[in-house]
Amino acid sequence: MTKKPLIMDVDTGSDDAVAILMAVLSEKFDILGFTITQGNRPLQNCTENTLRVLDMLGANIPVYPGCPAPMVRNMTPGRNANNPGSPITIVENGVEYGIHPAYLNLPAATSKPQKQHACSFILDTVKNSPDKVTIIAVGPPTNIGMAFRMDPTIIENIEEVVFMGGGVHMGNITTAAEANFFHDPEAIKIVLDSGVPVRIIPINATHAACIKVTEADELTATGTKAGKLAGELIRLRADASRRMGWHDGTEDPIHDALAVAAVIDPTVITDWRRQTCNIDIGGGASDGELLVKDDPNGNVLVAYNADQPKFYQMMLDCVKKGN
Ligand code: RIB
Ligand code: CA
């Protein structure tokens, strides 16, 4: 089975870390590199966290830091003040809880990031690849949008771009928008408008396939480093989400891992709809909202539901292999 050439853009992040484990351990991908975007945490933290996960796996895959801020959204006076978005941490009795640790509970990275910028890496790699490249983007898509702006011809050698992001008639950072697309609406719009084949795994699908804390315990019980990390991060997310009133503490959506699972085996998604998509870049109350209409000629496949037991089994099968 030939491995799929892949560039993965991450803002590591707890669910990004589980997604990285699945991408590496699935053995389905020839991972050409990880590009780093800011989002869950500042760029430096996301870079260090990605390196820590790869060091733990002993995976010799290059890491390319990218843009430290969104393309333009922070330049419009008042845009963020109009629509601040919900916090992702809470302080209780002087202790801060959140779904994304500043630094993952792993040894400090020994491997170093590459000096080449993520965007130039994407351009060089896609243009020179003998086979079409798949891009999986699970953070604010600034690096992807910028690369498409720098050289729109790269779509000729891209198999597809798969985003974890968006929510159709549901949001998580605001009432209208999901975090990744909210943090750089212009970047995602550039890619959607380019005509490149796109799949979107929105929170409609990820919330239909939450991983249970009991399943997290099974991941830990595999005894592998990957299983222990995945289990720890899922329990951390479930606890923090409970404290913030988002979920009941028994389970949590592991968003980014479902995006990777959907590329490994698209049948993990049980409701794909071909649609034309747009993004609100207006800066108002629905800033960053994913807007869709059914369209048999649309360039986007949007996921609306998922097979949770299949998703969990895929995650378990991957972490069992993880030293
Ligand atoms: O809204 C969920 C997304 O935002 C995930 O990618 C998570 O890691 C955060 O980046
Ligand atoms: Ca992410």
Short mmCIF file of C-alpha atoms and ligand atoms in Angstrom, two decimals:
data_model
loop_
_atom_site.label_atom_id
_atom_site.label_comp_id
_atom_site.label_asym_id
_atom_site.label_seq_id
_atom_site.Cartn_x
_atom_site.Cartn_y
_atom_site.Cartn_z
CA MET A 1 0.00 0.00 0.00
CA THR A 2 1.68 3.27 -1.06
CA LYS A 3 1.74 5.91 1.62
CA LYS A 4 -0.12 9.18 1.00
CA PRO A 5 2.23 12.21 0.83
CA LEU A 6 1.05 14.50 3.65
CA ILE A 7 1.70 17.94 5.11
CA MET A 8 -0.06 18.46 8.44
CA ASP A 9 -0.65 21.95 9.88
CA VAL A 10 -1.17 21.99 13.64
CA ASP A 11 -1.57 24.28 16.67
CA THR A 12 -0.58 21.65 19.25
CA GLY A 13 -2.89 21.59 21.46
CA SER A 14 -4.26 18.52 23.18
CA ASP A 15 -6.41 17.17 20.34
CA ASP A 16 -3.70 18.11 17.85
CA ALA A 17 -1.33 15.87 19.80
CA VAL A 18 -3.72 12.91 19.52
CA ALA A 19 -4.11 13.66 15.82
CA ILE A 20 -0.32 13.65 15.38
CA LEU A 21 -0.13 10.26 17.15
CA MET A 22 -2.72 8.82 14.75
CA ALA A 23 -1.11 10.34 11.65
CA VAL A 24 2.32 8.95 12.54
CA LEU A 25 1.30 5.57 13.97
CA SER A 26 -1.31 4.74 11.32
CA GLU A 27 1.57 4.17 8.88
CA LYS A 28 -0.76 5.37 6.10
CA PHE A 29 1.16 8.57 5.39
CA ASP A 30 4.50 9.70 4.06
CA ILE A 31 4.55 12.75 6.34
CA LEU A 32 6.68 15.33 4.54
CA GLY A 33 6.52 17.76 7.43
CA PHE A 34 4.48 19.37 10.17
CA THR A 35 3.81 23.10 9.82
CA ILE A 36 2.96 25.08 12.91
CA THR A 37 0.31 27.75 13.30
CA GLN A 38 -0.58 29.79 16.36
CA GLY A 39 -4.00 29.20 17.86
CA ASN A 40 -4.50 27.13 20.99
CA ARG A 41 -1.32 28.66 22.29
CA PRO A 42 1.31 31.03 20.86
CA LEU A 43 3.46 29.76 17.98
CA GLN A 44 6.45 28.93 20.19
CA ASN A 45 4.37 26.72 22.50
CA CYS A 46 2.70 24.92 19.59
CA THR A 47 6.13 24.33 18.02
CA GLU A 48 7.63 22.95 21.24
CA ASN A 49 4.59 20.76 21.90
CA THR A 50 4.74 19.29 18.40
CA LEU A 51 8.46 18.53 18.80
CA ARG A 52 7.80 16.90 22.19
CA VAL A 53 5.23 14.52 20.68
CA LEU A 54 7.50 13.60 17.76
CA ASP A 55 10.47 13.08 20.10
CA MET A 56 8.31 10.78 22.24
CA LEU A 57 7.45 8.77 19.13
CA GLY A 58 11.03 8.80 17.90
CA ALA A 59 9.62 10.14 14.63
CA ASN A 60 12.22 11.92 12.51
CA ILE A 61 9.81 14.31 10.74
CA PRO A 62 10.69 17.98 10.14
CA VAL A 63 8.76 20.75 11.89
CA TYR A 64 8.34 24.18 10.26
CA PRO A 65 7.11 27.12 12.35
CA GLY A 66 4.75 29.38 10.42
CA CYS A 67 2.85 32.61 10.88
CA PRO A 68 2.71 33.95 14.45
CA ALA A 69 -0.61 35.75 13.87
CA PRO A 70 -3.67 35.61 11.60
CA MET A 71 -3.44 37.19 8.14
CA VAL A 72 -5.50 40.34 8.74
CA ARG A 73 -8.22 39.82 11.33
CA ASN A 74 -6.35 41.63 14.14
CA MET A 75 -5.84 44.71 11.96
CA THR A 76 -9.45 45.89 11.92
CA PRO A 77 -10.00 48.21 14.91
CA GLY A 78 -12.74 46.86 17.15
CA ARG A 79 -13.16 43.57 15.29
CA ASN A 80 -12.01 41.46 18.23
CA ALA A 81 -13.69 43.74 20.76
CA ASN A 82 -17.00 43.27 18.91
CA ASN A 83 -16.69 39.54 19.17
CA PRO A 84 -14.12 38.46 21.78
CA GLY A 85 -14.80 34.74 21.65
CA SER A 86 -15.09 32.54 24.72
CA PRO A 87 -12.06 31.75 26.93
CA ILE A 88 -10.52 28.28 26.88
CA THR A 89 -9.29 28.36 30.50
CA ILE A 90 -10.91 28.80 33.91
CA VAL A 91 -9.35 29.56 37.32
CA GLU A 92 -10.77 27.70 40.32
CA ASN A 93 -9.28 28.23 43.79
CA GLY A 94 -6.23 29.83 42.21
CA VAL A 95 -5.62 26.91 39.83
CA GLU A 96 -5.96 27.41 36.06
CA TYR A 97 -7.71 24.61 34.12
CA GLY A 98 -7.87 24.44 30.33
CA ILE A 99 -8.17 22.02 27.45
CA HIS A 100 -4.77 22.95 25.97
CA PRO A 101 -1.74 22.94 28.30
CA ALA A 102 0.84 25.68 27.68
CA TYR A 103 3.35 22.81 27.42
CA LEU A 104 2.49 19.13 27.12
CA ASN A 105 3.48 16.93 30.06
CA LEU A 106 6.40 15.41 28.13
CA PRO A 107 10.18 15.92 28.33
CA ALA A 108 11.43 19.16 26.77
CA ALA A 109 12.08 18.62 23.08
CA THR A 110 15.61 17.72 22.02
CA SER A 111 14.90 18.01 18.29
CA LYS A 112 14.89 21.49 16.76
CA PRO A 113 12.48 23.20 14.36
CA GLN A 114 13.55 23.86 10.78
CA LYS A 115 14.72 27.35 9.83
CA GLN A 116 12.62 27.44 6.64
CA HIS A 117 9.26 29.16 7.12
CA ALA A 118 6.19 26.93 6.95
CA CYS A 119 4.71 28.77 3.98
CA SER A 120 7.84 28.45 1.83
CA PHE A 121 8.11 24.79 2.87
CA ILE A 122 4.55 24.20 1.69
CA LEU A 123 5.24 25.89 -1.67
CA ASP A 124 8.58 24.11 -2.28
CA THR A 125 7.27 20.71 -1.21
CA VAL A 126 3.98 20.79 -3.12
CA LYS A 127 5.54 22.16 -6.32
CA ASN A 128 8.36 19.61 -6.32
CA SER A 129 6.45 16.53 -5.17
CA PRO A 130 6.31 13.74 -7.76
CA ASP A 131 2.85 12.85 -6.41
CA LYS A 132 -0.07 15.05 -5.39
CA VAL A 133 0.16 16.15 -1.74
CA THR A 134 -2.63 15.95 0.83
CA ILE A 135 -2.80 18.75 3.41
CA ILE A 136 -4.55 18.20 6.75
CA ALA A 137 -5.02 21.47 8.65
CA VAL A 138 -6.26 21.32 12.24
CA GLY A 139 -5.54 24.82 13.51
CA PRO A 140 -6.23 28.37 12.33
CA PRO A 141 -5.41 27.95 8.62
CA THR A 142 -3.15 31.00 8.26
CA ASN A 143 -0.18 29.11 6.77
CA ILE A 144 -2.39 27.40 4.19
CA GLY A 145 -4.14 30.62 3.16
CA MET A 146 -0.84 32.46 2.90
CA ALA A 147 0.71 29.72 0.75
CA PHE A 148 -2.30 29.82 -1.59
CA ARG A 149 -1.93 33.62 -1.79
CA MET A 150 1.80 33.38 -2.50
CA ASP A 151 1.34 30.91 -5.37
CA PRO A 152 -2.19 29.87 -6.38
CA THR A 153 -0.78 27.37 -8.90
CA ILE A 154 0.04 24.96 -6.09
CA ILE A 155 -3.54 23.65 -6.32
CA GLU A 156 -2.41 21.74 -9.44
CA ASN A 157 -0.37 19.36 -7.24
CA ILE A 158 -2.64 19.12 -4.21
CA GLU A 159 -4.76 15.98 -3.79
CA GLU A 160 -7.06 17.69 -1.27
CA VAL A 161 -7.05 19.99 1.73
CA VAL A 162 -8.81 18.54 4.78
CA PHE A 163 -9.76 21.00 7.51
CA MET A 164 -10.87 20.40 11.04
CA GLY A 165 -12.94 23.52 11.47
CA GLY A 166 -16.23 25.26 11.22
CA GLY A 167 -19.68 24.41 12.50
CA VAL A 168 -22.93 24.45 10.54
CA HIS A 169 -25.47 26.32 12.66
CA MET A 170 -23.24 25.72 15.68
CA GLY A 171 -20.18 27.37 17.18
CA ASN A 172 -17.77 26.79 20.03
CA ILE A 173 -15.83 30.04 20.36
CA THR A 174 -18.85 32.21 19.56
CA THR A 175 -22.50 31.41 18.98
CA ALA A 176 -21.80 31.34 15.22
CA ALA A 177 -18.19 30.27 14.73
CA GLU A 178 -15.76 27.47 15.51
CA ALA A 179 -12.29 28.40 16.82
CA ASN A 180 -10.03 27.51 13.88
CA PHE A 181 -12.12 29.29 11.26
CA PHE A 182 -12.89 32.18 13.64
CA HIS A 183 -9.19 32.81 14.24
CA ASP A 184 -8.44 33.32 10.54
CA PRO A 185 -11.59 33.59 8.39
CA GLU A 186 -9.79 35.19 5.46
CA ALA A 187 -7.29 32.33 5.27
CA ILE A 188 -9.96 29.67 4.99
CA LYS A 189 -11.92 31.76 2.48
CA ILE A 190 -8.87 31.99 0.20
CA VAL A 191 -8.61 28.20 0.14
CA LEU A 192 -12.35 27.61 -0.33
CA ASP A 193 -12.47 30.11 -3.21
CA SER A 194 -9.42 28.54 -4.93
CA GLY A 195 -11.46 25.58 -6.18
CA VAL A 196 -9.03 23.04 -4.66
CA PRO A 197 -10.80 19.86 -3.47
CA VAL A 198 -11.65 20.41 0.19
CA ARG A 199 -13.10 18.29 2.94
CA ILE A 200 -14.26 19.91 6.16
CA ILE A 201 -14.68 18.06 9.46
CA PRO A 202 -16.74 20.55 11.50
CA ILE A 203 -17.87 20.33 15.11
CA ASN A 204 -21.16 18.86 13.86
CA ALA A 205 -19.20 15.64 13.22
CA THR A 206 -16.65 15.84 16.04
CA HIS A 207 -19.36 16.31 18.67
CA ALA A 208 -21.10 13.19 17.33
CA ALA A 209 -17.98 11.09 18.06
CA CYS A 210 -16.79 12.12 21.52
CA ILE A 211 -14.25 9.83 23.19
CA LYS A 212 -15.31 8.63 26.64
CA VAL A 213 -13.17 8.91 29.76
CA THR A 214 -13.60 5.13 30.16
CA GLU A 215 -12.15 4.74 26.66
CA ALA A 216 -9.30 7.08 27.63
CA ASP A 217 -8.52 4.70 30.49
CA GLU A 218 -8.33 1.83 27.96
CA LEU A 219 -5.91 3.86 25.85
CA THR A 220 -3.73 4.37 28.93
CA ALA A 221 -3.99 0.68 29.81
CA THR A 222 -2.30 -0.26 26.53
CA GLY A 223 0.87 0.72 28.38
CA THR A 224 2.42 2.42 25.37
CA LYS A 225 3.72 5.99 25.61
CA ALA A 226 1.25 6.97 22.89
CA GLY A 227 -1.64 5.35 24.76
CA LYS A 228 -0.68 7.02 28.02
CA LEU A 229 -0.41 10.44 26.37
CA ALA A 230 -3.71 10.10 24.53
CA GLY A 231 -5.48 8.88 27.67
CA GLU A 232 -4.05 11.69 29.79
CA LEU A 233 -5.01 14.38 27.29
CA ILE A 234 -8.56 13.11 26.83
CA ARG A 235 -9.11 12.97 30.60
CA LEU A 236 -7.64 16.48 30.93
CA ARG A 237 -10.00 17.78 28.24
CA ALA A 238 -13.04 16.12 29.77
CA ASP A 239 -12.27 17.54 33.21
CA ALA A 240 -11.59 21.07 31.95
CA SER A 241 -14.66 21.02 29.70
CA ARG A 242 -16.78 20.04 32.72
CA ARG A 243 -15.34 22.88 34.79
CA MET A 244 -16.09 25.32 31.95
CA GLY A 245 -19.62 23.99 31.57
CA TRP A 246 -19.12 22.71 28.04
CA HIS A 247 -19.61 18.98 28.58
CA ASP A 248 -20.55 16.67 31.47
CA GLY A 249 -17.04 15.39 32.13
CA THR A 250 -17.68 11.83 30.91
CA GLU A 251 -16.38 12.40 27.36
CA ASP A 252 -14.95 15.03 25.03
CA PRO A 253 -14.72 15.70 21.30
CA ILE A 254 -11.18 14.99 20.05
CA HIS A 255 -11.69 17.18 17.02
CA ASP A 256 -8.36 17.00 15.19
CA ALA A 257 -8.00 13.24 15.55
CA LEU A 258 -11.30 12.75 13.72
CA ALA A 259 -9.98 14.79 10.80
CA VAL A 260 -6.98 12.44 10.52
CA ALA A 261 -9.25 9.40 10.93
CA ALA A 262 -11.45 10.70 8.08
CA VAL A 263 -8.42 10.72 5.75
CA ILE A 264 -7.25 7.27 6.89
CA ASP A 265 -10.76 5.81 6.35
CA PRO A 266 -13.50 8.15 5.06
CA THR A 267 -16.18 5.66 6.13
CA VAL A 268 -15.61 6.80 9.73
CA ILE A 269 -17.76 9.73 8.64
CA THR A 270 -21.34 8.49 8.15
CA ASP A 271 -22.82 11.61 6.53
CA TRP A 272 -20.78 13.42 3.83
CA ARG A 273 -22.56 16.21 1.93
CA ARG A 274 -21.24 17.86 -1.23
CA GLN A 275 -21.66 21.60 -0.74
CA THR A 276 -20.47 25.04 -1.72
CA CYS A 277 -19.07 26.81 1.32
CA ASN A 278 -18.29 30.38 2.29
CA ILE A 279 -16.99 32.13 5.39
CA ASP A 280 -18.26 35.33 6.99
CA ILE A 281 -15.33 37.78 7.03
CA GLY A 282 -17.49 40.75 7.97
CA GLY A 283 -16.29 41.16 11.52
CA GLY A 284 -19.76 41.25 13.01
CA ALA A 285 -21.62 38.88 15.31
CA SER A 286 -21.23 35.94 12.90
CA ASP A 287 -17.56 36.64 12.11
CA GLY A 288 -15.86 33.44 10.95
CA GLU A 289 -19.11 31.52 10.51
CA LEU A 290 -19.06 28.61 8.04
CA LEU A 291 -21.88 29.11 5.53
CA VAL A 292 -23.00 26.20 3.33
CA LYS A 293 -25.45 25.23 0.62
CA ASP A 294 -26.00 21.83 -0.92
CA ASP A 295 -24.43 21.81 -4.39
CA PRO A 296 -23.71 18.67 -6.48
CA ASN A 297 -20.96 20.67 -8.21
CA GLY A 298 -19.55 22.12 -4.99
CA ASN A 299 -15.81 21.73 -4.28
CA VAL A 300 -16.32 20.82 -0.63
CA LEU A 301 -17.38 17.64 1.15
CA VAL A 302 -18.66 18.47 4.63
CA ALA A 303 -18.94 15.86 7.41
CA TYR A 304 -22.12 15.91 9.49
CA ASN A 305 -21.96 12.70 11.47
CA ALA A 306 -19.43 10.06 12.49
CA ASP A 307 -19.18 6.44 13.67
CA GLN A 308 -17.91 6.84 17.23
CA PRO A 309 -17.07 3.17 17.90
CA LYS A 310 -15.13 2.96 14.64
CA PHE A 311 -13.30 6.20 15.42
CA TYR A 312 -12.33 4.99 18.90
CA GLN A 313 -11.18 1.61 17.53
CA MET A 314 -8.97 3.40 14.97
CA MET A 315 -7.45 5.50 17.77
CA LEU A 316 -6.88 2.40 19.95
CA ASP A 317 -5.30 0.47 17.06
CA CYS A 318 -2.89 3.35 16.45
CA VAL A 319 -1.77 3.93 20.02
CA LYS A 320 -1.19 0.20 20.59
CA LYS A 321 1.71 0.55 18.11
CA GLY A 322 3.21 3.56 19.82
CA ASN A 323 6.23 2.25 21.79
O1 RIB B 1 -12.55 24.06 17.60
C1 RIB B 1 -11.67 22.98 17.75
C2 RIB B 1 -10.34 23.28 17.12
O2 RIB B 1 -9.76 24.43 17.73
C3 RIB B 1 -9.32 22.15 17.30
O3 RIB B 1 -8.45 22.13 16.22
C4 RIB B 1 -8.58 22.58 18.54
O4 RIB B 1 -7.26 22.03 18.59
C5 RIB B 1 -8.53 24.06 18.35
O5 RIB B 1 -7.45 24.35 17.49
CA CA B 2 -6.03 22.25 16.64
#
